[in-house]
Tab-separated table of C-alpha atoms in Angstrom:
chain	number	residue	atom	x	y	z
Y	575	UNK	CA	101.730	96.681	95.089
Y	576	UNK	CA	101.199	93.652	97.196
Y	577	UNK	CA	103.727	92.967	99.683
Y	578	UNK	CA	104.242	89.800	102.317
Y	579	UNK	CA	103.861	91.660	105.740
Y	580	UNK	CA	104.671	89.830	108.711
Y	581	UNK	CA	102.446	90.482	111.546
Y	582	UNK	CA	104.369	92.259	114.585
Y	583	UNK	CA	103.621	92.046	118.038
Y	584	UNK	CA	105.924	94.689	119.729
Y	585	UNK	CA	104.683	97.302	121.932
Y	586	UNK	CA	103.966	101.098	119.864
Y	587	UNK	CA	106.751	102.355	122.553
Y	588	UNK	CA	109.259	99.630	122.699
Y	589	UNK	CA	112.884	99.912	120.867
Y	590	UNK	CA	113.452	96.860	118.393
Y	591	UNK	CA	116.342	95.500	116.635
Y	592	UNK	CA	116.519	93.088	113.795
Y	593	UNK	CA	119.712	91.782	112.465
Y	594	UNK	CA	120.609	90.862	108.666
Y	595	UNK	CA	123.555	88.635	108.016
Y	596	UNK	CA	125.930	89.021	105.783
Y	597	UNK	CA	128.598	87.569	104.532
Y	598	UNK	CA	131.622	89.991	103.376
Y	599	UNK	CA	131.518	89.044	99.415
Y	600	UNK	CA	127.494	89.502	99.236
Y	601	UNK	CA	127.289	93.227	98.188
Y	602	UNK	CA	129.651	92.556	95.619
Y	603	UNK	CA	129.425	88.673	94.362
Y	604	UNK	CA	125.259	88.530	94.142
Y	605	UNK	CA	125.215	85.467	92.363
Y	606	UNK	CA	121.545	84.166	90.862
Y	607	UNK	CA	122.501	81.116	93.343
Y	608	UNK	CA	122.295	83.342	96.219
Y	609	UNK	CA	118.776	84.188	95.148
Y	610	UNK	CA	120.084	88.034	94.631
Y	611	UNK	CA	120.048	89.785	91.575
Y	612	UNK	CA	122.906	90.625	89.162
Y	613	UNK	CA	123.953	94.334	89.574
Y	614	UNK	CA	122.887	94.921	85.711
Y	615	UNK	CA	119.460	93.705	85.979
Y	616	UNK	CA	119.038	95.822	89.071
Y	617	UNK	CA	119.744	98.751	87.130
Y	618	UNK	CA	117.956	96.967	84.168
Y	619	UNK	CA	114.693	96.582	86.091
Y	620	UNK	CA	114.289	99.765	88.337
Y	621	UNK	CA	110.482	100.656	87.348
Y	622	UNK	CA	108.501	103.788	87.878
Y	623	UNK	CA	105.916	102.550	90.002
Y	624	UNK	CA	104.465	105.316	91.802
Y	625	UNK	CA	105.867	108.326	90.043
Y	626	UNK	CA	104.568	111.473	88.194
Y	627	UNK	CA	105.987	110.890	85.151
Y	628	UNK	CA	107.848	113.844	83.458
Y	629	UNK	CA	108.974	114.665	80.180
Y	630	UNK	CA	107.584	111.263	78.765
Y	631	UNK	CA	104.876	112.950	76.878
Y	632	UNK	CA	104.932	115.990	74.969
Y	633	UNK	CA	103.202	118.676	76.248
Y	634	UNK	CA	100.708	120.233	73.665
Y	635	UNK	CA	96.602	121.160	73.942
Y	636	UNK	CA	95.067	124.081	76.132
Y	637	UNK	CA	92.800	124.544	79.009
Y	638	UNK	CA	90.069	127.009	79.929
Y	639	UNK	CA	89.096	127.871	83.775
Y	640	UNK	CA	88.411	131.153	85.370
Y	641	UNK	CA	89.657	132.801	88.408
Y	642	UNK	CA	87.750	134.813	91.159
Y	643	UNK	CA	88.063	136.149	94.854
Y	644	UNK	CA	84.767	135.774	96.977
Y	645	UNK	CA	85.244	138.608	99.539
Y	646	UNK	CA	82.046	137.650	100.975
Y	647	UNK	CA	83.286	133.582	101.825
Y	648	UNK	CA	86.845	135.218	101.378
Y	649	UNK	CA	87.418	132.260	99.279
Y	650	UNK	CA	89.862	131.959	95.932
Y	651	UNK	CA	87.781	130.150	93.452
Y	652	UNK	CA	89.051	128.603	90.294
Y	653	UNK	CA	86.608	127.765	87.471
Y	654	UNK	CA	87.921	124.599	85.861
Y	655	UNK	CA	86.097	123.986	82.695
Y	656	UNK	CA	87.477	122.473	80.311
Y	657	UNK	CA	90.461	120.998	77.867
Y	658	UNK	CA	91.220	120.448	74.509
Y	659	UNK	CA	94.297	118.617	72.133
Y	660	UNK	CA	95.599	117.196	75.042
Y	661	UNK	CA	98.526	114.796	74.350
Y	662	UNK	CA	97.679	110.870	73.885
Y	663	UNK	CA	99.175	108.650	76.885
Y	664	UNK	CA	97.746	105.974	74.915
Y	665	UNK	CA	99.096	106.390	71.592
Y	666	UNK	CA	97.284	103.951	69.876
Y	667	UNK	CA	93.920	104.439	70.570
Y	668	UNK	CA	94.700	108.274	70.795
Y	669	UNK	CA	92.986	108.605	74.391
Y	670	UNK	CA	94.281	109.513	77.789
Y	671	UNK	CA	92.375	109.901	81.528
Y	672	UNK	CA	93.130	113.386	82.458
Y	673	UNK	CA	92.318	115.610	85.623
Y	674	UNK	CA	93.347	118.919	86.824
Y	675	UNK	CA	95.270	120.244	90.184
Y	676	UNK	CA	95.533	123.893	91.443
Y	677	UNK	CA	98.349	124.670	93.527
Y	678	UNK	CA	98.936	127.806	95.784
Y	679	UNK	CA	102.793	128.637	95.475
Y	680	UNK	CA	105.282	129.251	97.021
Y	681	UNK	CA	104.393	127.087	99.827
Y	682	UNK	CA	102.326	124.453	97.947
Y	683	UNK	CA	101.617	122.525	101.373
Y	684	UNK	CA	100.338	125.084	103.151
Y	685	UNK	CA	97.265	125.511	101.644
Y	686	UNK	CA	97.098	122.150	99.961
Y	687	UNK	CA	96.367	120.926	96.337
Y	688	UNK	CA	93.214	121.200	95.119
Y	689	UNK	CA	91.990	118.454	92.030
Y	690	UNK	CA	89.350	117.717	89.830
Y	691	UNK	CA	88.002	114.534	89.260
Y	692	UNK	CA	89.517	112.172	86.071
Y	693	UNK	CA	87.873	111.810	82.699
Y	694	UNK	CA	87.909	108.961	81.070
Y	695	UNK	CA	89.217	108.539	77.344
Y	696	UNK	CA	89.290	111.568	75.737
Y	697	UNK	CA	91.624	114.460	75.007
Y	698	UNK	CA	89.268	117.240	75.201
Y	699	UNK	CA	87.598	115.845	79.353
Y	700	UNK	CA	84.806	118.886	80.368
Y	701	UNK	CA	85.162	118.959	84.122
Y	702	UNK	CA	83.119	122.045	84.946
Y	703	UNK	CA	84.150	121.872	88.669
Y	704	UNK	CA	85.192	125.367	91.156
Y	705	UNK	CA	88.454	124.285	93.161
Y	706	UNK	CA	88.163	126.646	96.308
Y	707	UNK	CA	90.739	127.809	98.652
Y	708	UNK	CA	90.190	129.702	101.957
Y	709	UNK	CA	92.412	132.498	102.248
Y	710	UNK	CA	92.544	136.468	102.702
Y	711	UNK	CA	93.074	138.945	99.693
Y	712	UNK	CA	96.311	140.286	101.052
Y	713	UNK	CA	97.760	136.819	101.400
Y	714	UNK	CA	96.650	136.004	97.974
Y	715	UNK	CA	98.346	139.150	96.526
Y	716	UNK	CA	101.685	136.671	97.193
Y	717	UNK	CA	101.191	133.793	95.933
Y	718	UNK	CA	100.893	131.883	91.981
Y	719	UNK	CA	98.389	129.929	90.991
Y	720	UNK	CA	99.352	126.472	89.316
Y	721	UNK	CA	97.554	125.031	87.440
Y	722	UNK	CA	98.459	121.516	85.813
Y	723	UNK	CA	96.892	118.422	83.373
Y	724	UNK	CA	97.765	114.967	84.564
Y	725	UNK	CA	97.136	111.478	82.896
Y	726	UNK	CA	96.159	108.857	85.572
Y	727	UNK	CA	96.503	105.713	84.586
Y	728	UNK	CA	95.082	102.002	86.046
Y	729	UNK	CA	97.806	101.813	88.501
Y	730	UNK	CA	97.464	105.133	89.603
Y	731	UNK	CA	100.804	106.509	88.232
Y	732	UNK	CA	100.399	109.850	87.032
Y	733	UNK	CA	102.213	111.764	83.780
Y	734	UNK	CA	102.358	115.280	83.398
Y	735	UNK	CA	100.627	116.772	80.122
Y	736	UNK	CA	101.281	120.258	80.646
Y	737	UNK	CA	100.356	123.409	83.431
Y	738	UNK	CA	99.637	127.120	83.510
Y	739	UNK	CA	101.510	129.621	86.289
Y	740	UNK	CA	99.201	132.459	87.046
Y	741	UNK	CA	101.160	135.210	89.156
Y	742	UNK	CA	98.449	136.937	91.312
Y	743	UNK	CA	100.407	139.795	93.013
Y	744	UNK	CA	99.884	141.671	90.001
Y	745	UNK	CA	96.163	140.325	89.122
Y	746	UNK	CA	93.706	142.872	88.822
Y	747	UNK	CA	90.642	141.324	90.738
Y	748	UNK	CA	88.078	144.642	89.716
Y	749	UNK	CA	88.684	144.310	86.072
Y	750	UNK	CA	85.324	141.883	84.820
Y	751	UNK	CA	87.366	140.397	82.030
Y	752	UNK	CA	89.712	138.779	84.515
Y	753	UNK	CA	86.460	136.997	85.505
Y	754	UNK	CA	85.734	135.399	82.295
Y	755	UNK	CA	86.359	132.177	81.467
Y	756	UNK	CA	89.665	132.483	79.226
Y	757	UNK	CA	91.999	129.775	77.193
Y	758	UNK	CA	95.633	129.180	78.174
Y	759	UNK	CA	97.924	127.397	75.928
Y	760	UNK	CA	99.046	124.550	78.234
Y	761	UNK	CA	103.353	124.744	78.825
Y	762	UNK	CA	105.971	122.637	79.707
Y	763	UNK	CA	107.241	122.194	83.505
Y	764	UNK	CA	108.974	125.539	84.769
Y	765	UNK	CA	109.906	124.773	87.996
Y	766	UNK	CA	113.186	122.537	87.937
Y	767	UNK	CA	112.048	120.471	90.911
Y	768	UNK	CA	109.029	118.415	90.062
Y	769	UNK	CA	105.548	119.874	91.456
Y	770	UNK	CA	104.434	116.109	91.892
Y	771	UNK	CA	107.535	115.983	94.983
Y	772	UNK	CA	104.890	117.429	97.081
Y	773	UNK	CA	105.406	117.352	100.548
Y	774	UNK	CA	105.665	113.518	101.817
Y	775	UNK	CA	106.570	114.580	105.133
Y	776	UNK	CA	109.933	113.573	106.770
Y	777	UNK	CA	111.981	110.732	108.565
Y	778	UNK	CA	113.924	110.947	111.669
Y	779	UNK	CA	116.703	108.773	111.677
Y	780	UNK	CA	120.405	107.830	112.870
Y	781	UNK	CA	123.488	105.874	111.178
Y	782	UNK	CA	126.262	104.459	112.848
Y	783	UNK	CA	128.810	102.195	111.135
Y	784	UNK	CA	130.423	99.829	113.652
Y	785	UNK	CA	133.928	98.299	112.198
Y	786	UNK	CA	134.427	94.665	113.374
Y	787	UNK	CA	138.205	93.968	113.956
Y	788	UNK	CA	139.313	90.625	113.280
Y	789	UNK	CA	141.030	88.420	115.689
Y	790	UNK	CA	144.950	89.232	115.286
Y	791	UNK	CA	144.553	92.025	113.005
Y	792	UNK	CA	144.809	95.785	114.024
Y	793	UNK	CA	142.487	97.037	110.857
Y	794	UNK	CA	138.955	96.108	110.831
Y	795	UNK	CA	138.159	94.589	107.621
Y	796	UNK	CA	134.377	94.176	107.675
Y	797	UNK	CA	132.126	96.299	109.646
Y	798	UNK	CA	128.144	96.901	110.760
Y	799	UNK	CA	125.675	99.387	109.086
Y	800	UNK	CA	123.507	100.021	111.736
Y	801	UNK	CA	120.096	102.256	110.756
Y	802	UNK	CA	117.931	103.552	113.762
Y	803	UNK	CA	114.465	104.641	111.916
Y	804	UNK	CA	112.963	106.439	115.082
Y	805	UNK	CA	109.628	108.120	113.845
Y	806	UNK	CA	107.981	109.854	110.804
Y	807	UNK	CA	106.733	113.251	110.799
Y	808	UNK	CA	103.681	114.720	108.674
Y	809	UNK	CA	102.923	111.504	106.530
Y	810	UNK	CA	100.621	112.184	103.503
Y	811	UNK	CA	96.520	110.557	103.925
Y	812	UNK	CA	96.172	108.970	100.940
Y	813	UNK	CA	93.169	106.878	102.218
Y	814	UNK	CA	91.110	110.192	103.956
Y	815	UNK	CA	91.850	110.032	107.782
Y	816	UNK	CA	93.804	106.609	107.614
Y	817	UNK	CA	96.894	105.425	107.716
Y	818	UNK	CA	98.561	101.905	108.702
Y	819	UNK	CA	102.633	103.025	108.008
Y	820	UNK	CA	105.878	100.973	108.193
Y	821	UNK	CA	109.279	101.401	106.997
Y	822	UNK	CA	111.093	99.049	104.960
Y	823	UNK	CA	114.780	98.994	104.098
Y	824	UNK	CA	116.749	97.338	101.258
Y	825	UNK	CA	120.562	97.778	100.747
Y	826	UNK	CA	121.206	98.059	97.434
Y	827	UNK	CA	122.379	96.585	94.887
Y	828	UNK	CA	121.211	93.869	96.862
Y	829	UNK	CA	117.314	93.671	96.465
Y	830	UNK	CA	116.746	90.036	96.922
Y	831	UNK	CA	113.674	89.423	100.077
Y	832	UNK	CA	116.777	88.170	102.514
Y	833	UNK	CA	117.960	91.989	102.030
Y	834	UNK	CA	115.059	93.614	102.826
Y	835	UNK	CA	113.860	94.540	107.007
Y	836	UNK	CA	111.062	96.293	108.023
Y	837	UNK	CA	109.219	97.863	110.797
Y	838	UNK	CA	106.423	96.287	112.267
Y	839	UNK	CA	103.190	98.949	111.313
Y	840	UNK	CA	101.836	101.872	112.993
Y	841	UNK	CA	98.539	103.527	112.903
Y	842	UNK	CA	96.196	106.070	113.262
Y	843	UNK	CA	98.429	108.609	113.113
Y	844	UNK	CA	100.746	111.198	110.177
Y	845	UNK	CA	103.801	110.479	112.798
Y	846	UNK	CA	104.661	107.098	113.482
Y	847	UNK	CA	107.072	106.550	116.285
Y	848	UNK	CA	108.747	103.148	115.140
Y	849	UNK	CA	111.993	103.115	117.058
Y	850	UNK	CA	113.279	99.956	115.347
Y	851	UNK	CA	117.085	99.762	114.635
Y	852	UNK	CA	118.164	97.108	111.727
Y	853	UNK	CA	121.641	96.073	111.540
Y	854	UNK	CA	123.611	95.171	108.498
Y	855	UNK	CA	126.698	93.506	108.503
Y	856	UNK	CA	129.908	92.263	106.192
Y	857	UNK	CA	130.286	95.615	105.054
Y	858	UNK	CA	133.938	96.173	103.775
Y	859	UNK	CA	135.036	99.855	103.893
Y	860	UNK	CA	134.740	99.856	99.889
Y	861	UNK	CA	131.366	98.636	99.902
Y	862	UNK	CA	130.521	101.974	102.042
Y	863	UNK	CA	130.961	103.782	98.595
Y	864	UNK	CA	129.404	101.384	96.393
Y	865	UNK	CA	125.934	100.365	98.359
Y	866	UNK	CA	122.992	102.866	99.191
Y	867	UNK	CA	120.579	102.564	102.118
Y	868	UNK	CA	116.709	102.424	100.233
Y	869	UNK	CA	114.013	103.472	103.003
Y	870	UNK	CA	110.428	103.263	101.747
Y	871	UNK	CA	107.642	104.152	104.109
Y	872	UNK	CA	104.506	102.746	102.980
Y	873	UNK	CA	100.686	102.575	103.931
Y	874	UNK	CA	99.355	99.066	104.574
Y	875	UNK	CA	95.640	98.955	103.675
Y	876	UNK	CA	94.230	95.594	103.762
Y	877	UNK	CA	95.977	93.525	101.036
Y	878	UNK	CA	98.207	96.312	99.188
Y	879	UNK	CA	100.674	98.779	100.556
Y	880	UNK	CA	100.720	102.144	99.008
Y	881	UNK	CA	104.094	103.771	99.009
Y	882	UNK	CA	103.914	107.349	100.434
Y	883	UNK	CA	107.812	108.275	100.162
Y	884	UNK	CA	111.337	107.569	100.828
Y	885	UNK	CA	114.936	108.067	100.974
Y	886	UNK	CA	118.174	106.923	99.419
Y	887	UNK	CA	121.076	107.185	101.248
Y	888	UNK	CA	124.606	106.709	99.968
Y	889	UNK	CA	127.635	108.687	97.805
Y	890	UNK	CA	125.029	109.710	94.691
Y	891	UNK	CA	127.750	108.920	92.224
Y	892	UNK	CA	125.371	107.352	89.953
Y	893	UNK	CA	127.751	104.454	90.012
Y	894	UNK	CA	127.729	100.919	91.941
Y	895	UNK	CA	130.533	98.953	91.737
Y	896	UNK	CA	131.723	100.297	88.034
Y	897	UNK	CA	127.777	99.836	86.817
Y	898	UNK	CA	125.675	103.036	85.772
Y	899	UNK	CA	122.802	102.922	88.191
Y	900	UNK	CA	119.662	104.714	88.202
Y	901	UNK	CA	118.901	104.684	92.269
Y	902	UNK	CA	122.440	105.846	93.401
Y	903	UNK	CA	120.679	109.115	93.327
Y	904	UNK	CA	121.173	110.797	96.858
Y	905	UNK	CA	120.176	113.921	97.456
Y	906	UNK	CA	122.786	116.408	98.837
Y	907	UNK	CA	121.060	116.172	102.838
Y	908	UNK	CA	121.282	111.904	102.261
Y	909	UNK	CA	125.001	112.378	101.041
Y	910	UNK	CA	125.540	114.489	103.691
Y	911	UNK	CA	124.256	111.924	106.185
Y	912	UNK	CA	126.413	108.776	104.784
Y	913	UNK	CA	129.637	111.004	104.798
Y	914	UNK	CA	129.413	111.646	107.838
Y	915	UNK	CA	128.672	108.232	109.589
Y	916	UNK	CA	131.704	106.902	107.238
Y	917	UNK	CA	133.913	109.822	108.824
Y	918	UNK	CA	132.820	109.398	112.174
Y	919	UNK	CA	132.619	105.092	113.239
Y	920	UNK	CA	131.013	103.880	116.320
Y	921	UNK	CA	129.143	107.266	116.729
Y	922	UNK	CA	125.508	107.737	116.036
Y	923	UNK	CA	124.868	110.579	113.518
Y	924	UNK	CA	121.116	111.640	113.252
Y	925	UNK	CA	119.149	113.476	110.698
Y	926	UNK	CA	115.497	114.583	109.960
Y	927	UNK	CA	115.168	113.970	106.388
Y	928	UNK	CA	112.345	114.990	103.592
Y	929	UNK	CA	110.923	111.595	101.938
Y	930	UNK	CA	110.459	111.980	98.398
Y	931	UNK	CA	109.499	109.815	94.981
Y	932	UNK	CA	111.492	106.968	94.149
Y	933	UNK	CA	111.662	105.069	91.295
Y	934	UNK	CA	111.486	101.757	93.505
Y	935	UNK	CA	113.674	98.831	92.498
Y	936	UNK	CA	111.941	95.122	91.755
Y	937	UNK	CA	112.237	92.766	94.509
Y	938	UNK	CA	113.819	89.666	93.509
Y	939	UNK	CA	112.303	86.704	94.416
């Protein structure tokens, strides 16, 4: 996804501010004039760019592998051999590019996923690869081995063909067989949150919302959204020991380029101190329960930016002014957050919030 950056100049340590002016009608009355979009074709055109894809393709095939505890290296090894009958991504020439990833549950970040590399065009790929994880037998005895098919395609996105849950507290590591390369029928997801909303690290942030009085009148009738984006914490590496990461923010429904602010970039490190405020104005108190705050935080490698995870922050209703709407989708922390800056004006109200997958809205020329 290529992106115009502007090149920033401020300090890693200095506190920024960047207005965007509104007037009061623009959340509402985005006009093709205007260079915004029309609410439905928001909706219309919110793409899965960067998401594991779930449920999209039927899950069907099996896959062999073989499990095994090294005292010696006091390693957990996991033969991955093979797969067969996997389900077509491409449907017409009956082909799909699929690799394999081992998780450790519960805590799948501790100890790190674990993948094989991607096959080219075929539904039976032969990976013959050992996945290896350091860690001591009584640990082990806690934890369930994932084990999960993916499809990647040319832009990276990956769909879910199917996984295998292996519970190893009651394994029996002496018994041969259980060392023998064995078939599993490949199953649908079991978890009900996604495995691919692996940890993306968090965002500490404030909100205030600042009502503007207008001369002669006691009620304010517009007001200022006001979004403080002070650091990230534990950022993913997508690019080894890189990382280049800035945080943009769109107010939807609005996603035309005047909408959108961003930090200047940070790198050479997983936790970014930014401390850049952006300020929103002509926000009527209606509009509060209509728009949602978008927060993407991206890594800027030469002449793409990869997005690494983000935030949606608004009322989750689904809804934007009477319009179904896939990205009103807060979770119950970001709803948590909005209510209370709407409840509490003029105040700052801070959170430290999990970035996750987004299905990411076009940008409108």
């Amino acid at each position: 996804m290529s992106d115009d950056r502007e090149t920033d100049t401020a300090s890693e340590g200095s506190y920024q501010l960047s207005r965007h002016k509104k007037s009061p009608s623009s959340l509402t009355n985005l006009s093709s004039s205007s260079g915004m979009t029309s609410l439905s074709s928001v909706s219309g055109s919110v793409m899965s760019v960067y998401s594991g894809d779930f449920g999209n393709l039927e899950v069907k095939g099996s896959i062999q592998f073989a499990i095994d505890y090294v005292d010696s290296l006091k390693e957990l090894h996991v033969f991955v051999a093979q797969c067969k009958d996997l389900a077509a991504a491409d449907v017409k020439k009956q082909r799909s590019d699929p690799y394999v990833k081992t998780y450790l549950l519960p805590d799948k970040g501790k100890m790190g996923k674990k993948k094989t590399l991607v096959v080219k065009k075929t539904l039976n790929p032969v990976y013959n690869e050992i996945l290896r994880y350091k860690i001591d037998k009584q640990t082990l005895k806690t934890q369930k081995l994932n084990v999960s098919v993916w499809h990647r395609d040319t832009f990276k996105r990956n769909s879910f063909l199917g996984e295998v849950e292996l519970d190893l507290e009651t394994w029996d590591w002496d018994n041969k067989q259980n060392k023998q390369l064995k078939w599993y029928p490949l199953k649908r997801k079991t978890a009900p949150v996604p495995l691919e909303a692996e940890n993306r690290g968090e965002m500490k942030l404030a909100l205030q919302y600042v009502p503007e009085p207008m001369p002669g009148k006691k009620l304010p009738t517009t007001g200022e959204v006001h979004i403080w984006v002070k650091e990230c914490l534990d950022l993913p590496l997508l690019r080894g020991s890189h990382l280049n990461s800035f945080v943009k923010c769109t107010i939807l429904p609005d996603t035309s380029r005047k909408s959108r602010q961003k930090t200047r970039a940070v790198g050479k490190t997983t936790n970014p101190v930014f401390n850049h405020t952006m300020v929103y104005d002509g926000f009527r108190p209606e509009d509060l329960t209509e728009a949602c705050v978008e927060l993407t935080v991206w890594d800027h490698y030469k002449l793409t930016n990869q997005f690494l995870g983000g935030l949606r922050i608004g009322f989750g209703t689904g809804k934007s002014y009477g319009t179904e709407v896939d990205w009103m989708d807060s979770t119950s922390e970001e709803v948590a957050l909005w209510e209370k800056m709407v409840k509490s004006p003029n105040t700052w109200i801070e959170a430290i919030l999990p970035l996750r997958m987004l299905l990411i809205a076009k940008i409108s020329k």
